[in-house]
Coordinates of C-alpha atoms in Angstrom, one line a residue:
W1 CA 188.7 47.8 28.5
I2 CA 191.9 49.8 27.4
L3 CA 193.9 47.4 29.5
Y4 CA 192.7 44.7 27.5
K5 CA 193.0 46.2 24.1
Y6 CA 196.6 47.3 24.9
Y7 CA 197.7 44.2 26.8
G8 CA 195.3 41.4 25.4
D9 CA 194.7 40.1 28.8
T10 CA 191.0 39.5 30.1
T11 CA 191.8 38.8 33.9
V12 CA 191.3 42.7 34.6
L13 CA 188.1 42.3 32.8
R14 CA 187.2 39.3 34.4
N15 CA 187.7 40.9 37.7
A16 CA 186.0 43.8 37.4
Y17 CA 183.1 42.7 35.4
Q18 CA 180.5 42.4 38.7
G19 CA 181.8 46.2 39.5
M20 CA 181.1 47.1 35.6
K21 CA 177.7 45.6 35.7
Q22 CA 176.7 47.0 39.2
Y23 CA 177.8 50.6 38.1
V24 CA 175.9 50.8 35.0
D25 CA 173.0 49.6 36.5
F26 CA 173.2 52.2 39.4
I27 CA 173.8 55.0 37.1
G28 CA 170.5 53.9 35.1
S29 CA 168.7 53.9 38.5
T30 CA 169.4 57.8 38.7
A31 CA 168.3 58.2 35.1
T32 CA 165.2 60.6 34.3
D33 CA 162.6 59.4 31.7
Q34 CA 164.4 56.1 31.5
Y35 CA 167.7 57.2 29.7
F36 CA 168.5 60.4 30.9
L37 CA 171.5 61.3 33.5
N38 CA 172.1 65.2 34.8
W39 CA 174.8 64.7 36.8
G40 CA 178.4 64.9 37.0
I41 CA 180.9 68.2 35.9
G42 CA 180.1 67.8 32.1
D43 CA 182.5 69.0 30.1
W44 CA 184.9 70.8 32.4
L45 CA 186.4 73.8 31.8
E46 CA 185.7 74.3 28.2
V47 CA 186.8 77.3 26.5
G48 CA 185.2 80.3 28.1
A49 CA 183.9 78.6 31.2
E50 CA 187.5 78.1 32.9
H51 CA 186.9 80.4 35.6
K52 CA 183.4 78.9 36.7
G53 CA 184.4 75.5 35.6
F54 CA 180.9 74.3 34.5
P55 CA 180.3 74.3 30.8
S56 CA 178.0 76.8 29.3
R57 CA 177.6 75.6 25.6
T58 CA 178.0 71.8 26.1
P59 CA 174.8 70.5 28.0
L60 CA 175.5 68.6 31.0
E61 CA 172.4 66.1 30.3
Q62 CA 174.4 65.5 27.0
T63 CA 178.0 64.3 28.1
S64 CA 176.6 62.4 31.2
T65 CA 173.9 60.4 29.3
T66 CA 176.5 59.7 26.4
A67 CA 178.8 58.5 29.3
Y68 CA 175.8 55.9 30.4
F69 CA 175.5 54.8 26.4
H70 CA 179.5 54.3 26.2
Y71 CA 179.2 52.4 29.2
A72 CA 176.5 50.2 28.3
K73 CA 178.3 49.6 24.9
L74 CA 181.5 48.5 26.7
L75 CA 179.9 46.4 29.0
S76 CA 177.8 44.6 26.2
E77 CA 181.0 43.9 24.3
T78 CA 183.0 42.5 27.7
A79 CA 180.0 40.5 28.5
A80 CA 180.3 38.8 25.0
L81 CA 184.0 38.3 25.2
L82 CA 183.6 36.8 28.7
G83 CA 180.7 34.5 27.5
F84 CA 177.9 35.9 29.0
R85 CA 175.8 36.1 26.2
Q86 CA 172.5 37.2 28.1
D87 CA 174.1 40.1 29.5
A88 CA 175.8 40.8 25.9
I89 CA 172.2 41.0 24.4
L90 CA 170.8 43.2 27.4
Y91 CA 173.2 45.7 27.6
N92 CA 173.4 46.2 23.8
A93 CA 169.6 46.6 23.6
L94 CA 170.1 49.0 26.6
A95 CA 172.6 51.0 24.8
G96 CA 170.5 51.2 21.6
N97 CA 167.4 52.3 23.5
I98 CA 169.8 55.1 25.0
R99 CA 170.7 56.2 21.4
N100 CA 167.3 56.4 20.3
A101 CA 166.0 58.5 23.1
F102 CA 169.1 60.6 23.2
N103 CA 168.8 61.6 19.6
K104 CA 165.1 62.0 19.8
R105 CA 165.6 64.7 22.8
F106 CA 169.0 66.4 21.3
F107 CA 169.2 66.0 17.7
N108 CA 168.1 68.4 15.1
D109 CA 168.0 66.4 11.9
T110 CA 167.6 69.4 9.8
T111 CA 170.6 71.6 10.8
G112 CA 172.6 68.0 11.9
L113 CA 173.4 69.9 15.4
Y114 CA 173.2 68.7 19.1
A115 CA 174.0 71.9 20.7
D116 CA 174.1 75.6 19.1
D117 CA 177.9 76.2 19.6
S118 CA 179.5 72.8 21.0
Q119 CA 182.4 71.0 19.6
T120 CA 182.1 68.4 22.3
S121 CA 178.2 68.0 21.5
Q122 CA 179.0 67.3 17.8
I123 CA 182.2 65.3 18.2
L124 CA 180.9 62.7 21.2
P125 CA 177.8 61.3 18.9
L126 CA 180.2 60.8 15.8
Y127 CA 182.9 59.0 17.6
L128 CA 181.0 57.0 20.0
G129 CA 178.3 55.8 17.3
L130 CA 175.2 57.9 18.8
A131 CA 174.8 60.0 15.6
P132 CA 172.1 58.6 13.1
D133 CA 173.9 56.6 10.2
N134 CA 172.2 58.3 7.5
K135 CA 172.9 62.2 9.3
R136 CA 176.9 61.7 10.1
E137 CA 178.3 63.9 7.3
L138 CA 175.8 66.7 8.2
V139 CA 177.2 66.2 12.1
L140 CA 180.7 66.3 11.0
Q141 CA 180.2 69.5 8.5
Q142 CA 178.8 71.2 11.3
L143 CA 181.5 70.3 13.5
I144 CA 184.0 71.4 10.6
N145 CA 182.2 74.9 10.5
N146 CA 182.2 75.5 13.9
I147 CA 186.3 74.8 14.2
R148 CA 186.7 77.1 11.2
K149 CA 184.3 80.0 12.9
R150 CA 186.9 79.9 15.7
E151 CA 189.7 79.9 12.9
G152 CA 191.1 76.8 13.4
H153 CA 190.8 76.5 17.6
L154 CA 189.1 73.8 19.6
S155 CA 186.6 75.2 22.3
T156 CA 186.3 72.0 24.2
G157 CA 186.9 71.0 27.9
F158 CA 187.8 67.8 29.8
V159 CA 185.6 65.7 28.1
G160 CA 185.6 66.6 24.3
Y161 CA 189.2 67.2 23.9
L162 CA 190.2 63.6 23.3
Y163 CA 187.6 62.3 21.5
L164 CA 188.2 65.8 19.1
L165 CA 191.6 64.6 18.6
Y166 CA 190.8 61.0 17.5
G167 CA 187.5 61.5 16.2
L168 CA 188.6 63.9 13.6
T169 CA 191.5 61.7 12.7
D170 CA 189.3 58.7 12.3
L171 CA 187.3 60.8 9.8
G172 CA 190.0 62.0 7.9
Y173 CA 191.0 65.4 9.3
A174 CA 194.3 64.8 11.1
G175 CA 195.8 67.8 9.5
L176 CA 193.0 69.9 10.8
V177 CA 194.0 68.2 14.3
Y178 CA 197.5 69.0 14.0
E179 CA 196.7 73.0 13.1
M180 CA 194.6 72.9 16.2
A181 CA 197.4 71.6 18.1
G182 CA 199.8 73.9 17.1
K183 CA 197.8 77.2 17.9
K184 CA 200.5 79.3 19.5
D185 CA 197.4 81.8 20.4
Y186 CA 194.8 81.0 23.0
P187 CA 193.4 78.0 23.4
G188 CA 195.7 75.5 22.9
W189 CA 199.0 73.9 23.8
G190 CA 201.0 75.8 21.6
F191 CA 199.6 78.4 23.8
M192 CA 200.6 76.8 26.8
L193 CA 204.2 76.7 25.4
K194 CA 204.1 80.1 24.5
D195 CA 203.0 81.2 27.7
G196 CA 205.9 80.0 29.6
G197 CA 204.1 76.4 30.3
T198 CA 206.7 73.6 31.2
N199 CA 204.1 71.0 31.9
L200 CA 200.5 70.5 31.4
W201 CA 197.8 72.7 32.6
E202 CA 194.5 71.8 34.1
S203 CA 192.8 74.4 31.9
W204 CA 193.2 76.3 28.7
T205 CA 194.0 79.3 30.8
G206 CA 196.2 77.5 33.6
I207 CA 194.3 77.3 36.5
A208 CA 196.2 74.6 37.5
Y209 CA 199.5 73.2 36.8
N210 CA 201.3 69.8 36.4
F211 CA 197.9 68.5 35.6
S212 CA 197.4 65.5 33.2
S213 CA 194.3 66.2 32.0
L214 CA 194.9 67.8 28.5
G215 CA 197.7 65.4 28.1
G216 CA 196.1 63.3 25.3
I217 CA 197.9 65.1 22.6
G218 CA 201.0 62.9 23.6
N219 CA 199.1 60.0 22.8
W220 CA 198.1 61.4 19.7
F221 CA 201.3 62.1 18.3
F222 CA 202.0 58.1 18.6
Q223 CA 199.0 57.0 17.2
A224 CA 197.7 59.7 14.8
L225 CA 201.2 61.0 13.3
A226 CA 203.5 57.9 14.1
G227 CA 200.4 55.8 13.4
I228 CA 201.2 53.0 15.8
N229 CA 198.0 51.5 17.0
P230 CA 196.5 48.2 18.6
D231 CA 194.3 46.1 16.4
P232 CA 191.1 45.5 17.9
Q233 CA 190.8 42.1 16.7
A234 CA 194.0 40.9 18.1
P235 CA 194.7 42.8 21.1
G236 CA 197.5 43.0 23.1
F237 CA 199.4 44.1 20.0
R238 CA 199.6 40.6 18.5
N239 CA 199.0 42.6 15.4
I240 CA 200.3 46.1 15.0
L241 CA 198.2 48.6 12.8
F242 CA 200.7 51.0 11.3
K243 CA 198.6 53.7 9.8
P244 CA 200.4 57.2 10.1
N245 CA 198.7 60.4 8.9
F246 CA 200.6 62.3 6.5
V247 CA 200.0 65.7 7.5
P248 CA 201.1 68.5 5.0
A249 CA 202.0 71.1 7.5
L250 CA 204.7 68.4 9.1
Q251 CA 207.9 67.7 7.5
R252 CA 208.9 64.7 9.5
A253 CA 207.9 62.4 12.5
E254 CA 209.6 59.8 14.3
A255 CA 208.6 57.2 16.9

């Protein structure tokens, strides 16, 4: 889907379509209570879990079920694009059912929390469209509260950090992302540089080096600061959306 968005060529989608369907159907066959997955590594190496790997604050069942929803939604959009109307309807309905079940199980509509202390658990439903429409502001506010409680630091691992970058930017908080990106103490990219890092690490503490897993910040520079974005309605950059974010703490940017 990303290749299509950036190059505007449906060939990769046509070639992959049957495999995409088979994979979504397969992971659905492993679900419990119809819609819940509980396998994979989750928000791998989230802050505080670097030495054992598996997340302690972000429930594995949330990230894997969110992925199931995301794949079903993308498959529905792909089917519609390729003219497979019945598949588009089927997988759109599946995504809707997963969304309803997900919120019923995990969402506290009083507090706005999906988990007690997880930035990933808050941003995934916001960015991917799982959060109830009338509760999005509450979910966002709890996310902002968590970041402020951590004095402007992120707490995510592999899964959450990328959505935190783009989700907060889309919601009007590019300045906060820039603040997190520039932190020179643990955890963050500034800490990597200050600690002598000359390439990207696998984790915020540097367990493995020359590892691109946390490299999405580079793309964020182009999309959020320079503001160069593909137009979803005209993929392949037939239209280009220029939408720079004027971050008060940054004097200039060039791309």
